[in-house]
Amino acid sequence: MRSSGLKMMSTAVLLLSLYGCPSRTDSIDAELSNPGAMALAGASMNKIFISNRGEEALQVFQLGETLLAGEFIKGPVQYLPLRIPCGGPVENLIASDDGNYVVFHNAAQQSLGVIDANTYEVQEGLGGSIVGFSLQEFGVAADIESSQACEDCLGRFFVSVPQAQKILQMRLLPNDPPTFELEKEWTIDGGYPETLLYTADNILFASDQEGTLLWRIDVGVDANGISSLNVGARVSALSWSSDDQVLFVARPAMQDILTVDLSAAQPTILDVNPEFGPAPSCLNACSSEVEAVCSATHQADAALCLDTDGLSLAGDRPYEALFLGAKTQSMVLVDGGASENALSIECGEEEQSHSRLLVSAGLDGSLRLSSMDGLAAGGTPQVV
């Protein structure tokens, strides 16, 4: 399958296309109702397949020569966008290595299906006689993530199934039509894997649906390849920078993003809070002999206390996350070096430009942009 970095970049390109300029947003309100999963596909990797939450069909956004030149593929009815029926609501999408096929997860039937990305025909998984690969024996799938390129198949990918405490490794085989094969599975003892992210060198990360652990799975070994890192709160989304070798971990309850260093054998959390945000809302005395006057609900408050000299650390570690002030639901990293126009946004006479930009979508419906350029120089990200 195509790398998750390329998939994330395509998602961010669409988001910036739609929200980069207010007039552009007005023009697509009638075409996207409640966008969910996205995947970059097509023979030229220039089509973004999009699901709308609660609907049983996909739409396709065709990228143009510039960021604002893209448009939705039209359907048989003039002026109306194409809708590809999938037999049930689509929760996850992923493209084959060559971009010619799109794998979709039918949430109603708990099955996997395949769409030809060039003809827009459903090859498997529509229902009835075109069943696809059933996941019902494992339970409800939570996420699908691509793996490294597959030499003897159309693509290899992972599926998380929290109820079964499992991660499945699947292959899309080059039959006519393409078919699925279950290659391998991992059981996460004591964990419920949910959101997945494949980085590099056979390393897969998984958030936990029930707890605060971030799971690290070395998919290249047969035994003792599973470890975990406590990130202090439940995780909603994962992204990463291959250049900086860091993992971004969104924590909705804290309204922030942790940055995890992946350059060493054991992942460690970086301190990316240079502005000491958020502003304290509950500070108690450092001395245990003094009665607490409030209950700290945010980790930033719990990390500080008051003594005779002012503010001090309440424990061994400070608050180290990038505070956004929003509950992040999804995020993507856009690498300007990988796409000449990915970060070129013109709105009127103004132009914004960054080398690497983390785009996070909040529960409040807004997008927040954080420049990652500082990481390359040993610095920290900055909200822009």
Short mmCIF file of C-alpha atoms in Angstrom, two decimals, residues 29-243:
data_model
loop_
_atom_site.label_atom_id
_atom_site.label_comp_id
_atom_site.label_asym_id
_atom_site.label_seq_id
_atom_site.Cartn_x
_atom_site.Cartn_y
_atom_site.Cartn_z
CA ASP A 29 -20.77 23.25 0.65
CA ALA A 30 -23.30 21.37 -1.47
CA GLU A 31 -20.83 18.68 -2.53
CA LEU A 32 -19.46 17.50 0.83
CA SER A 33 -21.93 16.93 3.65
CA ASN A 34 -19.91 15.35 6.47
CA PRO A 35 -16.54 14.16 5.14
CA GLY A 36 -14.89 11.20 6.83
CA ALA A 37 -12.18 8.87 5.51
CA MET A 38 -10.01 9.89 2.55
CA ALA A 39 -7.51 8.10 0.28
CA LEU A 40 -5.27 9.29 -2.55
CA ALA A 41 -5.52 6.98 -5.58
CA GLY A 42 -5.77 6.78 -9.38
CA ALA A 43 -3.19 5.81 -12.00
CA SER A 44 -1.54 9.25 -11.57
CA MET A 45 -2.24 9.43 -7.81
CA ASN A 46 -4.31 12.58 -8.36
CA LYS A 47 -7.75 11.53 -7.10
CA ILE A 48 -8.92 11.77 -3.51
CA PHE A 49 -11.69 9.30 -2.64
CA ILE A 50 -13.89 10.65 0.17
CA SER A 51 -16.55 9.09 2.35
CA ASN A 52 -19.38 11.09 3.90
CA ARG A 53 -20.28 9.92 7.39
CA GLY A 54 -23.66 8.22 7.51
CA GLU A 55 -23.83 7.74 3.73
CA GLU A 56 -23.28 4.58 1.72
CA ALA A 57 -21.41 6.16 -1.20
CA LEU A 58 -18.01 7.69 -1.99
CA GLN A 59 -17.15 10.88 -3.85
CA VAL A 60 -13.98 11.62 -5.82
CA PHE A 61 -12.04 14.92 -5.83
CA GLN A 62 -9.75 15.37 -8.85
CA LEU A 63 -6.58 17.38 -8.06
CA GLY A 64 -5.62 20.10 -10.54
CA GLU A 65 -2.37 21.80 -11.51
CA THR A 66 -2.78 24.23 -8.61
CA LEU A 67 -4.30 23.86 -5.19
CA LEU A 68 -7.53 25.66 -6.09
CA ALA A 69 -7.95 24.12 -9.55
CA GLY A 70 -9.29 20.76 -8.35
CA GLU A 71 -12.90 19.68 -8.75
CA PHE A 72 -15.22 16.80 -7.96
CA ILE A 73 -15.69 14.06 -10.56
CA LYS A 74 -19.16 14.47 -12.08
CA GLY A 75 -21.72 11.67 -12.14
CA PRO A 76 -24.20 10.56 -14.81
CA VAL A 77 -26.56 13.39 -13.83
CA GLN A 78 -25.22 16.69 -15.13
CA TYR A 79 -23.68 19.08 -12.56
CA LEU A 80 -24.00 16.54 -9.73
CA PRO A 81 -20.89 14.86 -8.24
CA LEU A 82 -20.29 11.16 -8.78
CA ARG A 83 -21.34 8.88 -5.94
CA ILE A 84 -19.96 5.33 -5.81
CA PRO A 85 -22.34 2.96 -3.93
CA CYS A 86 -20.60 0.76 -1.35
CA GLY A 87 -23.50 -1.16 0.22
CA GLY A 88 -23.11 0.50 3.62
CA PRO A 89 -21.46 3.42 5.47
CA VAL A 90 -17.72 3.59 4.75
CA GLU A 91 -15.48 4.08 7.79
CA ASN A 92 -11.99 3.59 6.32
CA LEU A 93 -10.29 3.91 2.94
CA ILE A 94 -6.84 2.98 1.63
CA ALA A 95 -5.26 2.76 -1.84
CA SER A 96 -3.28 -0.03 -3.46
CA ASP A 97 0.44 0.48 -4.09
CA ASP A 98 -0.09 1.46 -7.73
CA GLY A 99 -3.14 3.58 -6.95
CA ASN A 100 -5.41 1.61 -9.28
CA TYR A 101 -7.62 0.22 -6.50
CA VAL A 102 -9.20 1.57 -3.32
CA VAL A 103 -9.99 -0.71 -0.37
CA PHE A 104 -13.00 0.36 1.71
CA HIS A 105 -14.41 -0.82 5.04
CA ASN A 106 -18.18 -1.33 4.96
CA ALA A 107 -19.20 -0.60 8.56
CA ALA A 108 -22.72 -2.04 8.24
CA GLN A 109 -21.60 -5.46 7.01
CA GLN A 110 -18.16 -5.41 8.70
CA SER A 111 -16.49 -6.31 5.43
CA LEU A 112 -13.74 -5.10 3.12
CA GLY A 113 -14.41 -4.19 -0.50
CA VAL A 114 -12.46 -3.00 -3.55
CA ILE A 115 -13.12 -0.19 -6.04
CA ASP A 116 -11.37 0.28 -9.38
CA ALA A 117 -9.94 3.80 -8.98
CA ASN A 118 -9.99 4.47 -12.72
CA THR A 119 -13.44 3.15 -13.72
CA TYR A 120 -15.08 3.75 -10.28
CA GLU A 121 -16.64 0.28 -10.38
CA VAL A 122 -17.01 -1.76 -7.17
CA GLN A 123 -15.06 -5.01 -7.64
CA GLU A 124 -15.88 -6.54 -4.25
CA GLY A 125 -17.85 -5.68 -1.13
CA LEU A 126 -21.06 -4.15 -2.52
CA GLY A 127 -23.21 -6.80 -0.85
CA GLY A 128 -25.31 -9.62 -2.25
CA SER A 129 -23.19 -11.71 -4.60
CA ILE A 130 -20.24 -9.31 -4.26
CA VAL A 131 -19.53 -9.95 -0.59
CA GLY A 132 -15.86 -8.99 -0.12
CA PHE A 133 -13.81 -10.09 2.91
CA SER A 134 -15.86 -10.52 6.10
CA LEU A 135 -14.46 -9.29 9.43
CA GLN A 136 -17.45 -10.43 11.48
CA GLU A 137 -15.61 -13.29 13.20
CA PHE A 138 -13.23 -10.70 14.71
CA GLY A 139 -15.67 -7.92 15.56
CA VAL A 140 -15.93 -4.26 14.63
CA ALA A 141 -12.89 -2.91 12.78
CA ALA A 142 -11.65 0.47 14.03
CA ASP A 143 -8.93 1.50 11.58
CA ILE A 144 -7.03 0.47 8.44
CA GLU A 145 -3.40 1.45 7.82
CA SER A 146 -1.01 0.78 4.94
CA SER A 147 2.24 -1.15 5.29
CA GLN A 148 5.44 -1.21 3.28
CA ALA A 149 5.24 -1.88 -0.46
CA CYS A 150 4.28 -5.44 -1.42
CA GLU A 151 6.29 -7.18 -4.15
CA ASP A 152 3.89 -10.06 -4.81
CA CYS A 153 0.53 -8.35 -4.22
CA LEU A 154 -1.35 -5.13 -4.92
CA GLY A 155 -0.92 -3.94 -1.36
CA ARG A 156 -0.43 -4.94 2.27
CA PHE A 157 -2.28 -3.29 5.15
CA PHE A 158 -3.28 -3.61 8.80
CA VAL A 159 -6.75 -3.68 10.41
CA SER A 160 -7.34 -2.97 14.11
CA VAL A 161 -10.15 -4.84 15.91
CA PRO A 162 -10.43 -3.54 19.50
CA GLN A 163 -13.10 -5.99 20.69
CA ALA A 164 -10.89 -8.94 19.78
CA GLN A 165 -7.74 -7.17 21.05
CA LYS A 166 -6.21 -7.91 17.66
CA ILE A 167 -4.39 -6.34 14.73
CA LEU A 168 -4.73 -8.15 11.40
CA GLN A 169 -2.23 -8.05 8.53
CA MET A 170 -3.95 -8.34 5.14
CA ARG A 171 -2.91 -8.57 1.47
CA LEU A 172 -4.77 -7.51 -1.65
CA LEU A 173 -4.02 -10.14 -4.29
CA PRO A 174 -3.82 -9.39 -8.06
CA ASN A 175 -6.70 -11.67 -9.11
CA ASP A 176 -9.62 -10.75 -11.38
CA PRO A 177 -11.30 -9.26 -9.44
CA PRO A 178 -8.74 -8.56 -6.67
CA THR A 179 -9.19 -10.69 -3.52
CA PHE A 180 -8.11 -10.44 0.12
CA GLU A 181 -5.83 -12.71 2.15
CA LEU A 182 -5.32 -12.72 5.92
CA GLU A 183 -1.55 -13.08 6.42
CA LYS A 184 -0.95 -12.63 10.13
CA GLU A 185 -2.53 -11.43 13.35
CA TRP A 186 -1.30 -10.05 16.67
CA THR A 187 -3.10 -10.23 20.01
CA ILE A 188 -2.53 -7.18 22.26
CA ASP A 189 -2.74 -8.61 25.78
CA GLY A 190 -4.27 -6.00 28.08
CA GLY A 191 -4.88 -3.58 25.21
CA TYR A 192 -7.58 -2.64 22.71
CA PRO A 193 -5.84 -1.36 19.55
CA GLU A 194 -7.70 1.39 17.72
CA THR A 195 -6.00 4.10 15.62
CA LEU A 196 -3.05 2.75 13.61
CA LEU A 197 0.06 4.37 12.11
CA TYR A 198 2.83 2.57 10.21
CA THR A 199 6.06 4.57 10.30
CA ALA A 200 9.07 2.72 8.84
CA ASP A 201 11.33 -0.27 9.39
CA ASN A 202 8.41 -2.59 10.20
CA ILE A 203 7.18 -0.46 13.13
CA LEU A 204 3.43 -0.04 13.67
CA PHE A 205 1.88 2.17 16.37
CA ALA A 206 -1.62 1.74 17.79
CA SER A 207 -3.62 3.84 20.21
CA ASP A 208 -5.68 2.12 22.91
CA GLN A 209 -9.47 2.40 22.86
CA GLU A 210 -9.77 1.91 26.62
CA GLY A 211 -6.61 3.37 28.16
CA THR A 212 -3.64 5.73 27.91
CA LEU A 213 -1.08 3.37 26.39
CA LEU A 214 0.42 3.80 22.94
CA TRP A 215 1.32 0.39 21.54
CA ARG A 216 4.45 -0.21 19.43
CA ILE A 217 4.47 -3.39 17.31
CA ASP A 218 7.54 -4.60 15.43
CA VAL A 219 5.78 -6.45 12.62
CA GLY A 220 9.06 -7.89 11.34
CA VAL A 221 9.60 -10.24 14.28
CA ASP A 222 7.63 -13.31 15.34
CA ALA A 223 7.90 -12.89 19.12
CA ASN A 224 8.43 -10.19 21.77
CA GLY A 225 7.72 -7.45 19.26
CA ILE A 226 5.06 -5.60 21.29
CA SER A 227 5.82 -2.79 23.78
CA SER A 228 3.97 0.29 25.05
CA LEU A 229 4.43 3.91 26.11
CA ASN A 230 2.09 5.66 28.56
CA VAL A 231 1.03 8.98 27.00
CA GLY A 232 -1.10 10.11 29.94
CA ALA A 233 -4.46 10.40 28.17
CA ARG A 234 -6.51 8.64 25.51
CA VAL A 235 -5.43 9.20 21.89
CA SER A 236 -7.67 10.29 19.01
CA ALA A 237 -5.19 10.59 16.11
CA LEU A 238 -1.61 9.83 15.10
CA SER A 239 0.72 11.37 12.53
CA TRP A 240 4.48 11.43 11.99
CA SER A 241 7.40 13.16 10.31
CA SER A 242 9.90 10.85 8.62
CA ASP A 243 12.41 13.70 8.28
#
